[in-house]
Amino acid sequence: MSRARSPIGLRPFLPQDGAALAAIFVASVEEIAGEDYGAEQIAVWTARADDAQAFAARLAGQLTLVATLEGEPVGFVSLAGPERIDMLYVHPLASRQGAGTALVDALEKLAQARGARHLVVDSSDTAEPFFARRGYSAQQRNTIEIDGVWLGNTTMRKALPANDSAPPPRRMQ
Ligand SMILES: CC(C)(COP(=O)(O)OP(=O)(O)OC[C@H]1O[C@@H](n2cnc3c(N)ncnc32)[C@H](O)[C@@H]1OP(=O)(O)O)[C@@H](O)C(=O)NCCC(=O)NCCS
């Protein structure tokens, strides 16, 4: 299928992306993470996109990158603060075609250029093999509660190479 061979594009989040990214988020959680989590867990997880304005505002307030295939958004990643990956979701129809890799590659480089020495992520069980393959190591197991439903995830961490082009730290006078 030619779609599978299309190159993945990357661009920054645009204000008009909110609805498309919310749809990707819901499809990704239901169809990909649905393999590892129960129906109640999936329902409270996807409910995070029910308030479309709040969902878009969360992405707009973070460093958010969008992956595209043939010009259409198929995934996104967001960085909260200097070193925490907040959201990473790829549409099931674009799964295992390198979109997640392209997104996190770019995010790691941007974070590193901004001076981050490591990245952390509270990874879903579904994404754990993806992050492990990228060199993230498990730090701790978490159980989080959303609207009375408990979900497990794992805090994972990866050290980033030192940024040689960053300005040297200022000397004390
Ligand atoms: C995790 C996720 C973002 C990966 O996106 P993707 O575009 O499919 O990832 P890539 O194609 O770049 O995969 C790169 C490698 O990661 C590993 N990988 C990715 N998904 C995997 C899975 N479900 N199981 C095992 N390994 C996986 C594989 O080694 C893969 O290489 P391969 O396809 O050559 O075997 C995607 O599966 C997703 O959206 N999952 C559901 C949402 C979720 O849990 N998000 C994380 C919240 S923290």
mmCIF file of C-alpha atoms and ligand atoms in Angstrom:
data_model
loop_
_atom_site.group_PDB
_atom_site.id
_atom_site.type_symbol
_atom_site.label_atom_id
_atom_site.label_comp_id
_atom_site.label_asym_id
_atom_site.label_seq_id
_atom_site.Cartn_x
_atom_site.Cartn_y
_atom_site.Cartn_z
ATOM 1 C CA MET A 1 0.000 0.000 0.000
ATOM 2 C CA SER A 2 1.522 3.351 -1.000
ATOM 3 C CA ARG A 3 0.336 5.040 2.230
ATOM 4 C CA ALA A 4 2.676 2.875 4.278
ATOM 5 C CA ARG A 5 5.657 4.140 2.274
ATOM 6 C CA SER A 6 4.767 7.857 2.468
ATOM 7 C CA PRO A 7 7.309 9.937 4.325
ATOM 8 C CA ILE A 8 6.259 11.211 7.713
ATOM 9 C CA GLY A 9 6.120 14.988 8.022
ATOM 10 C CA LEU A 10 6.546 16.953 11.221
ATOM 11 C CA ARG A 11 5.305 20.404 12.107
ATOM 12 C CA PRO A 12 4.422 22.474 15.176
ATOM 13 C CA PHE A 13 0.916 22.391 16.656
ATOM 14 C CA LEU A 14 -1.514 24.887 15.148
ATOM 15 C CA PRO A 15 -4.596 26.240 16.971
ATOM 16 C CA GLN A 16 -6.878 24.583 14.388
ATOM 17 C CA ASP A 17 -5.393 21.109 15.124
ATOM 18 C CA GLY A 18 -7.397 20.651 18.343
ATOM 19 C CA ALA A 19 -10.294 18.580 16.965
ATOM 20 C CA ALA A 20 -8.118 16.364 14.727
ATOM 21 C CA LEU A 21 -5.686 15.613 17.552
ATOM 22 C CA ALA A 22 -8.546 14.853 19.962
ATOM 23 C CA ALA A 23 -9.865 12.316 17.427
ATOM 24 C CA ILE A 24 -6.388 10.760 17.082
ATOM 25 C CA PHE A 25 -6.118 10.604 20.880
ATOM 26 C CA VAL A 26 -9.455 8.788 21.247
ATOM 27 C CA ALA A 27 -8.793 6.322 18.400
ATOM 28 C CA SER A 28 -5.286 5.629 19.680
ATOM 29 C CA VAL A 29 -6.402 4.943 23.242
ATOM 30 C CA GLU A 30 -9.414 2.853 22.210
ATOM 31 C CA GLU A 31 -7.746 0.769 19.515
ATOM 32 C CA ILE A 32 -4.070 0.569 20.523
ATOM 33 C CA ALA A 33 -4.073 0.962 24.327
ATOM 34 C CA GLY A 34 -7.365 -0.964 24.400
ATOM 35 C CA GLU A 35 -5.247 -4.092 24.008
ATOM 36 C CA ASP A 36 -3.685 -3.514 27.434
ATOM 37 C CA TYR A 37 -6.369 -1.717 29.484
ATOM 38 C CA GLY A 38 -9.961 -2.561 30.382
ATOM 39 C CA ALA A 39 -13.118 -0.873 29.083
ATOM 40 C CA GLU A 40 -13.621 1.295 32.210
ATOM 41 C CA GLN A 41 -10.007 2.432 32.097
ATOM 42 C CA ILE A 42 -10.262 3.303 28.408
ATOM 43 C CA ALA A 43 -13.484 5.240 29.038
ATOM 44 C CA VAL A 44 -11.993 7.521 31.718
ATOM 45 C CA TRP A 45 -8.797 7.923 29.700
ATOM 46 C CA THR A 46 -10.586 9.025 26.509
ATOM 47 C CA ALA A 47 -12.863 11.317 28.543
ATOM 48 C CA ARG A 48 -9.850 13.620 28.824
ATOM 49 C CA ALA A 49 -10.728 14.826 25.316
ATOM 50 C CA ASP A 50 -14.413 15.422 26.081
ATOM 51 C CA ASP A 51 -13.748 19.099 26.728
ATOM 52 C CA ALA A 52 -12.323 19.936 23.306
ATOM 53 C CA GLN A 53 -11.292 23.453 24.327
ATOM 54 C CA ALA A 54 -9.404 22.272 27.413
ATOM 55 C CA PHE A 55 -7.731 19.505 25.409
ATOM 56 C CA ALA A 56 -6.544 21.977 22.739
ATOM 57 C CA ALA A 57 -5.459 24.477 25.408
ATOM 58 C CA ARG A 58 -3.352 21.807 27.121
ATOM 59 C CA LEU A 59 -1.534 21.071 23.839
ATOM 60 C CA ALA A 60 -1.187 24.759 22.985
ATOM 61 C CA GLY A 61 0.385 25.377 26.402
ATOM 62 C CA GLN A 62 3.081 22.765 25.801
ATOM 63 C CA LEU A 63 5.699 22.228 23.112
ATOM 64 C CA THR A 64 3.551 20.105 20.785
ATOM 65 C CA LEU A 65 4.660 18.534 17.513
ATOM 66 C CA VAL A 66 2.333 16.988 14.944
ATOM 67 C CA ALA A 67 3.231 14.078 12.644
ATOM 68 C CA THR A 68 1.593 14.048 9.212
ATOM 69 C CA LEU A 69 1.142 11.500 6.447
ATOM 70 C CA GLU A 70 0.188 12.923 3.070
ATOM 71 C CA GLY A 71 -0.389 16.249 4.817
ATOM 72 C CA GLU A 72 -2.898 14.895 7.364
ATOM 73 C CA PRO A 73 -2.176 14.719 11.104
ATOM 74 C CA VAL A 74 -1.639 11.129 12.259
ATOM 75 C CA GLY A 75 0.019 11.636 15.633
ATOM 76 C CA PHE A 76 1.376 14.122 18.131
ATOM 77 C CA VAL A 77 3.722 14.479 21.076
ATOM 78 C CA SER A 78 3.890 17.166 23.745
ATOM 79 C CA LEU A 79 6.566 18.301 26.182
ATOM 80 C CA ALA A 80 5.435 19.757 29.520
ATOM 81 C CA GLY A 81 8.104 21.948 31.090
ATOM 82 C CA PRO A 82 11.715 21.309 30.137
ATOM 83 C CA GLU A 83 11.856 17.531 30.498
ATOM 84 C CA ARG A 84 8.512 15.735 30.767
ATOM 85 C CA ILE A 85 6.835 14.047 27.805
ATOM 86 C CA ASP A 86 3.146 14.522 28.520
ATOM 87 C CA MET A 87 1.194 13.113 25.559
ATOM 88 C CA LEU A 88 2.237 10.784 22.721
ATOM 89 C CA TYR A 89 -0.475 9.349 20.516
ATOM 90 C CA VAL A 90 -0.458 7.892 17.004
ATOM 91 C CA HIS A 91 -3.591 6.985 15.063
ATOM 92 C CA PRO A 92 -4.043 3.196 14.757
ATOM 93 C CA LEU A 93 -4.157 3.435 10.957
ATOM 94 C CA ALA A 94 -0.665 4.981 11.014
ATOM 95 C CA SER A 95 0.710 2.722 13.734
ATOM 96 C CA ARG A 96 4.151 1.054 13.302
ATOM 97 C CA GLN A 97 5.099 3.313 10.401
ATOM 98 C CA GLY A 98 7.627 5.404 12.298
ATOM 99 C CA ALA A 99 5.440 8.368 13.329
ATOM 100 C CA GLY A 100 6.089 7.849 17.049
ATOM 101 C CA THR A 101 9.817 7.563 16.384
ATOM 102 C CA ALA A 102 9.881 10.738 14.257
ATOM 103 C CA LEU A 103 7.955 12.665 16.925
ATOM 104 C CA VAL A 104 10.100 11.590 19.870
ATOM 105 C CA ASP A 105 13.363 11.948 17.895
ATOM 106 C CA ALA A 106 12.462 15.579 17.207
ATOM 107 C CA LEU A 107 11.240 16.251 20.740
ATOM 108 C CA GLU A 108 14.427 14.849 22.268
ATOM 109 C CA LYS A 109 16.544 17.096 20.010
ATOM 110 C CA LEU A 110 14.472 20.188 20.854
ATOM 111 C CA ALA A 111 14.580 19.457 24.590
ATOM 112 C CA GLN A 112 18.320 18.871 24.399
ATOM 113 C CA ALA A 113 18.842 22.132 22.474
ATOM 114 C CA ARG A 114 16.951 23.903 25.273
ATOM 115 C CA GLY A 115 19.342 22.466 27.838
ATOM 116 C CA ALA A 116 17.435 19.430 29.153
ATOM 117 C CA ARG A 117 19.794 16.724 30.458
ATOM 118 C CA HIS A 118 17.163 14.014 30.520
ATOM 119 C CA LEU A 119 13.531 13.303 29.622
ATOM 120 C CA VAL A 120 10.926 11.512 31.712
ATOM 121 C CA VAL A 121 7.573 10.049 30.774
ATOM 122 C CA ASP A 122 4.803 8.298 32.674
ATOM 123 C CA SER A 123 4.459 5.628 30.029
ATOM 124 C CA SER A 124 1.373 3.549 29.440
ATOM 125 C CA ASP A 125 1.918 -0.209 29.453
ATOM 126 C CA THR A 126 1.258 -0.027 25.709
ATOM 127 C CA ALA A 127 4.040 2.465 25.014
ATOM 128 C CA GLU A 128 6.601 0.871 27.349
ATOM 129 C CA PRO A 129 8.287 -1.279 24.639
ATOM 130 C CA PHE A 130 8.449 1.796 22.379
ATOM 131 C CA PHE A 131 10.235 3.886 25.029
ATOM 132 C CA ALA A 132 12.427 0.971 26.159
ATOM 133 C CA ARG A 133 13.666 0.518 22.606
ATOM 134 C CA ARG A 134 14.606 4.220 22.581
ATOM 135 C CA GLY A 135 16.754 3.849 25.688
ATOM 136 C CA TYR A 136 14.278 4.914 28.372
ATOM 137 C CA SER A 137 14.572 2.873 31.562
ATOM 138 C CA ALA A 138 11.829 2.153 34.060
ATOM 139 C CA GLN A 139 12.134 4.140 37.311
ATOM 140 C CA GLN A 140 8.939 3.342 39.185
ATOM 141 C CA ARG A 141 5.508 1.817 38.803
ATOM 142 C CA ASN A 142 2.553 4.180 39.374
ATOM 143 C CA THR A 143 -1.132 3.629 39.913
ATOM 144 C CA ILE A 144 -3.181 6.708 39.080
ATOM 145 C CA GLU A 145 -6.867 7.348 39.747
ATOM 146 C CA ILE A 146 -9.133 9.012 37.192
ATOM 147 C CA ASP A 147 -12.766 9.471 38.238
ATOM 148 C CA GLY A 148 -12.634 6.498 40.573
ATOM 149 C CA VAL A 149 -10.908 4.176 38.095
ATOM 150 C CA TRP A 150 -7.309 3.032 38.616
ATOM 151 C CA LEU A 151 -4.742 2.819 35.806
ATOM 152 C CA GLY A 152 -1.154 1.611 35.930
ATOM 153 C CA ASN A 153 1.769 3.321 34.226
ATOM 154 C CA THR A 154 5.545 3.398 34.570
ATOM 155 C CA THR A 155 7.812 6.394 34.986
ATOM 156 C CA MET A 156 10.653 6.008 32.463
ATOM 157 C CA ARG A 157 13.747 8.152 32.060
ATOM 158 C CA LYS A 158 16.398 8.708 29.422
ATOM 159 C CA ALA A 159 19.577 10.766 29.763
ATOM 160 C CA LEU A 160 20.186 13.135 26.850
ATOM 161 C CA PRO A 161 23.680 13.882 25.536
ATOM 162 C CA ALA A 162 25.177 17.133 26.817
ATOM 163 C CA ASN A 163 24.402 20.096 24.564
ATOM 164 C CA ASP A 164 27.818 21.372 23.415
ATOM 165 C CA SER A 165 26.333 24.357 21.598
ATOM 166 C CA ALA A 166 24.502 25.653 24.670
ATOM 167 C CA PRO A 167 26.009 28.858 26.075
ATOM 168 C CA PRO A 168 28.488 28.127 28.892
ATOM 169 C CA PRO A 169 27.126 28.658 32.391
ATOM 170 C CA ARG A 170 27.778 32.215 33.643
ATOM 171 C CA ARG A 171 30.743 32.644 35.977
ATOM 172 C CA MET A 172 30.034 34.136 39.385
ATOM 173 C CA GLN A 173 31.569 37.644 39.714
HETATM 174 C C1 LIG B 1 3.339 4.100 21.513
HETATM 175 C C2 LIG B 1 2.984 4.707 20.149
HETATM 176 C C3 LIG B 1 2.980 6.217 20.231
HETATM 177 C C4 LIG B 1 4.033 4.228 19.127
HETATM 178 O O1 LIG B 1 3.792 4.900 17.893
HETATM 179 P P1 LIG B 1 4.216 4.250 16.475
HETATM 180 O O2 LIG B 1 4.140 5.334 15.464
HETATM 181 O O3 LIG B 1 3.414 3.029 16.219
HETATM 182 O O4 LIG B 1 5.716 3.842 16.773
HETATM 183 P P2 LIG B 1 6.871 3.504 15.714
HETATM 184 O O5 LIG B 1 6.272 3.023 14.422
HETATM 185 O O6 LIG B 1 7.799 4.651 15.608
HETATM 186 O O7 LIG B 1 7.584 2.255 16.457
HETATM 187 C C5 LIG B 1 8.980 2.190 16.676
HETATM 188 C C6 LIG B 1 9.302 0.918 17.424
HETATM 189 O O8 LIG B 1 8.750 0.960 18.752
HETATM 190 C C7 LIG B 1 8.343 -0.368 19.121
HETATM 191 N N1 LIG B 1 6.877 -0.415 19.272
HETATM 192 C C8 LIG B 1 5.968 0.503 18.876
HETATM 193 N N2 LIG B 1 4.729 0.127 19.211
HETATM 194 C C9 LIG B 1 4.863 -1.070 19.841
HETATM 195 C C10 LIG B 1 3.930 -1.987 20.422
HETATM 196 N N3 LIG B 1 2.596 -1.748 20.443
HETATM 197 N N4 LIG B 1 4.409 -3.122 20.973
HETATM 198 C C11 LIG B 1 5.733 -3.411 20.966
HETATM 199 N N5 LIG B 1 6.664 -2.570 20.433
HETATM 200 C C12 LIG B 1 6.226 -1.426 19.872
HETATM 201 C C13 LIG B 1 8.763 -1.294 17.977
HETATM 202 O O9 LIG B 1 10.080 -1.709 18.259
HETATM 203 C C14 LIG B 1 8.742 -0.340 16.792
HETATM 204 O O10 LIG B 1 9.558 -0.743 15.736
HETATM 205 P P3 LIG B 1 9.007 -1.826 14.642
HETATM 206 O O11 LIG B 1 7.648 -1.368 14.221
HETATM 207 O O12 LIG B 1 10.039 -1.735 13.552
HETATM 208 O O13 LIG B 1 8.973 -3.132 15.354
HETATM 209 C C15 LIG B 1 1.580 4.205 19.689
HETATM 210 O O14 LIG B 1 1.558 2.793 19.742
HETATM 211 C C16 LIG B 1 0.421 4.720 20.477
HETATM 212 O O15 LIG B 1 -0.119 5.784 20.175
HETATM 213 N N6 LIG B 1 -0.034 3.957 21.506
HETATM 214 C C17 LIG B 1 -1.264 4.213 22.218
HETATM 215 C C18 LIG B 1 -1.240 5.467 23.038
HETATM 216 C C19 LIG B 1 -0.276 5.414 24.183
HETATM 217 O O16 LIG B 1 -0.220 4.486 24.947
HETATM 218 N N7 LIG B 1 0.504 6.508 24.282
HETATM 219 C C20 LIG B 1 1.516 6.672 25.256
HETATM 220 C C21 LIG B 1 1.068 7.511 26.384
HETATM 221 S S1 LIG B 1 2.469 7.777 27.473
#
